[in-house]
Short mmCIF file of C-alpha atoms in Angstrom, two decimals:
data_model
loop_
_atom_site.label_atom_id
_atom_site.label_comp_id
_atom_site.label_asym_id
_atom_site.label_seq_id
_atom_site.Cartn_x
_atom_site.Cartn_y
_atom_site.Cartn_z
CA MET A 1 89.85 -26.33 84.36
CA LYS A 2 86.43 -26.52 86.07
CA LYS A 3 87.01 -23.13 87.74
CA PHE A 4 88.11 -21.63 84.40
CA SER A 5 84.96 -23.04 82.73
CA ALA A 6 82.73 -21.71 85.50
CA ASN A 7 84.30 -18.24 85.35
CA ASN A 8 83.84 -18.07 81.57
CA ARG A 9 80.48 -19.75 81.00
CA ASN A 10 79.03 -16.81 79.05
CA GLY A 11 81.44 -17.38 76.17
CA ALA A 12 82.62 -20.18 73.94
CA MET A 13 85.64 -22.27 74.90
CA LEU A 14 88.34 -23.06 72.33
CA HIS A 15 90.83 -25.88 72.93
CA LEU A 16 93.68 -24.97 70.59
CA TYR A 17 96.52 -27.42 69.96
CA GLY A 18 99.23 -25.15 68.61
CA LYS A 19 101.89 -22.54 69.24
CA GLN A 20 102.12 -18.78 68.70
CA VAL A 21 98.33 -18.60 68.91
CA LYS A 22 96.51 -15.31 68.35
CA VAL A 23 92.79 -14.60 68.50
CA ASP A 24 91.48 -11.73 66.39
CA GLY A 25 95.06 -10.57 65.76
CA SER A 26 95.84 -10.27 69.45
CA SER A 27 98.19 -12.36 71.56
CA LEU A 28 96.69 -14.25 74.46
CA VAL A 29 97.45 -11.51 76.99
CA ASN A 30 94.15 -9.91 75.92
CA VAL A 31 92.06 -13.11 76.01
CA PRO A 32 91.08 -15.23 79.04
CA PHE A 33 93.14 -18.42 78.72
CA THR A 34 94.69 -21.33 80.58
CA THR A 35 96.90 -24.21 79.49
CA GLY A 36 96.10 -27.90 79.43
CA LYS A 37 98.18 -30.97 78.69
CA ASP A 38 100.53 -31.26 75.71
CA LEU A 39 100.19 -28.23 73.41
CA GLU A 40 96.64 -27.40 74.53
CA ILE A 41 95.76 -23.74 75.05
CA ILE A 42 92.22 -23.10 76.28
CA VAL A 43 90.72 -19.68 75.55
CA THR A 44 87.30 -18.17 76.06
CA VAL A 45 85.83 -15.91 73.39
CA THR A 46 82.53 -14.15 72.88
CA PRO A 47 79.97 -15.79 70.58
CA GLY A 48 80.32 -14.87 66.92
CA GLN A 49 83.11 -14.88 64.34
CA HIS A 50 86.78 -14.84 65.32
CA THR A 51 90.06 -15.08 63.44
CA ILE A 52 92.37 -17.78 64.77
CA GLU A 53 96.09 -17.77 63.97
CA GLY A 54 98.79 -20.21 64.97
CA ILE A 55 101.25 -22.94 64.14
CA PHE A 56 99.79 -26.43 64.56
CA GLU A 57 101.71 -29.67 65.13
CA SER A 58 100.95 -33.38 65.23
CA THR A 59 102.76 -36.71 65.41
CA GLU A 60 101.69 -40.02 63.89
CA THR A 61 103.21 -43.48 64.16
CA VAL A 62 102.83 -45.70 61.09
CA GLY A 63 104.33 -49.14 61.66
CA THR A 64 107.75 -48.46 63.14
CA LYS A 65 108.09 -44.98 61.65
CA THR A 66 107.07 -41.86 63.55
CA ARG A 67 106.49 -38.67 61.65
CA SER A 68 105.91 -35.24 63.03
CA ILE A 69 104.62 -32.31 61.07
CA ARG A 70 104.25 -28.63 61.79
CA THR A 71 102.38 -26.07 59.76
CA GLU A 72 103.52 -22.62 58.81
CA LYS A 73 101.52 -19.91 60.56
CA LEU A 74 97.88 -20.37 59.53
CA SER A 75 94.94 -18.01 59.83
CA PHE A 76 91.25 -18.86 59.49
CA ASN A 77 87.84 -17.56 60.55
CA LEU A 78 85.68 -19.48 62.96
CA THR A 79 82.12 -18.79 64.13
CA VAL A 80 81.32 -20.04 67.65
CA GLU A 81 78.22 -20.25 69.83
CA VAL A 82 77.83 -19.38 73.50
CA ARG A 83 78.29 -22.22 76.02
CA HIS A 84 79.88 -24.59 73.51
CA SER A 85 83.35 -26.08 73.53
CA TYR A 86 85.47 -26.44 70.39
CA SER A 87 88.74 -28.22 69.67
CA VAL A 88 91.10 -26.94 66.98
CA ALA A 89 93.89 -29.31 65.97
CA LEU A 90 95.99 -30.80 63.18
CA TYR A 91 95.04 -34.33 62.09
CA PHE A 92 96.45 -36.76 59.49
CA HIS A 93 92.95 -37.94 58.49
CA SER A 94 89.86 -36.08 57.28
CA ALA A 95 86.84 -35.49 59.49
CA GLU A 96 84.93 -38.14 57.54
CA GLU A 97 87.74 -40.71 57.91
CA ARG A 98 88.00 -39.96 61.64
CA ALA A 99 84.20 -40.20 62.12
CA ASN A 100 84.17 -43.60 60.38
CA TYR A 101 87.13 -44.86 62.43
CA TYR A 102 85.66 -43.64 65.74
CA ASN A 103 82.08 -44.70 64.88
CA GLY A 104 80.85 -41.11 64.88
CA GLN A 105 82.27 -40.27 68.33
CA THR A 106 84.29 -37.25 67.19
CA GLY A 107 81.98 -34.30 67.78
CA LYS A 108 80.61 -32.24 64.91
CA ALA A 109 83.23 -30.99 62.45
CA ILE A 110 82.35 -27.36 61.74
CA LEU A 111 85.52 -26.48 59.82
CA GLU A 112 87.96 -28.63 57.87
CA MET A 113 90.97 -27.14 56.13
CA PRO A 114 92.93 -29.63 53.98
CA LEU A 115 96.69 -29.10 53.87
CA THR A 116 99.41 -30.65 51.75
CA ILE A 117 102.73 -30.73 53.50
CA SER A 118 105.88 -31.88 51.72
CA GLU A 119 108.42 -33.81 53.75
CA GLY A 120 111.43 -34.75 51.65
CA SER A 121 110.01 -36.47 48.59
CA ASP A 122 106.84 -37.69 50.35
CA TYR A 123 103.62 -35.73 50.31
CA ILE A 124 101.64 -35.94 53.49
CA LYS A 125 97.99 -34.98 53.68
CA ALA A 126 96.89 -33.28 56.85
CA TYR A 127 93.89 -31.29 58.02
CA ILE A 128 93.09 -28.56 60.47
CA ILE A 129 89.73 -29.62 61.88
CA VAL A 130 87.52 -27.75 64.31
CA TYR A 131 85.10 -29.93 66.26
CA ARG A 132 82.17 -28.61 68.28
CA GLU A 133 81.53 -30.81 71.26
CA GLU A 134 77.93 -32.02 71.40
CA LYS A 135 77.41 -31.15 75.07
CA SER A 136 77.03 -27.53 76.18
CA LEU A 137 79.18 -26.00 78.91
#
């Protein structure tokens, strides 16, 4: 990861937690990328606006019940700055709720997309949130 960061320091780094990811309509074969743990895909893009596509997943345990959700393929625009790192993931709680829970230690939410996902007869709220890490690369 450190070598990948060093080789791509003139761009912005996206940590995407999803599957079937595309950047600007192109599969990852045309974008510098590496993989991290779990579903993490790390790509480097030029500064500016990009279109991100993918299927995002998350799991939450409430009491003794575990629920997993997966989105349909989503597409959204994201503007990034050089030498910054961003994480793009699916969460069960809003950016504000997460910031309160983690005492503000969540990075800066630059995009929040609320989703309503139906699972049987229950409605589950979820969010795609993009955080910009406070430290530069």
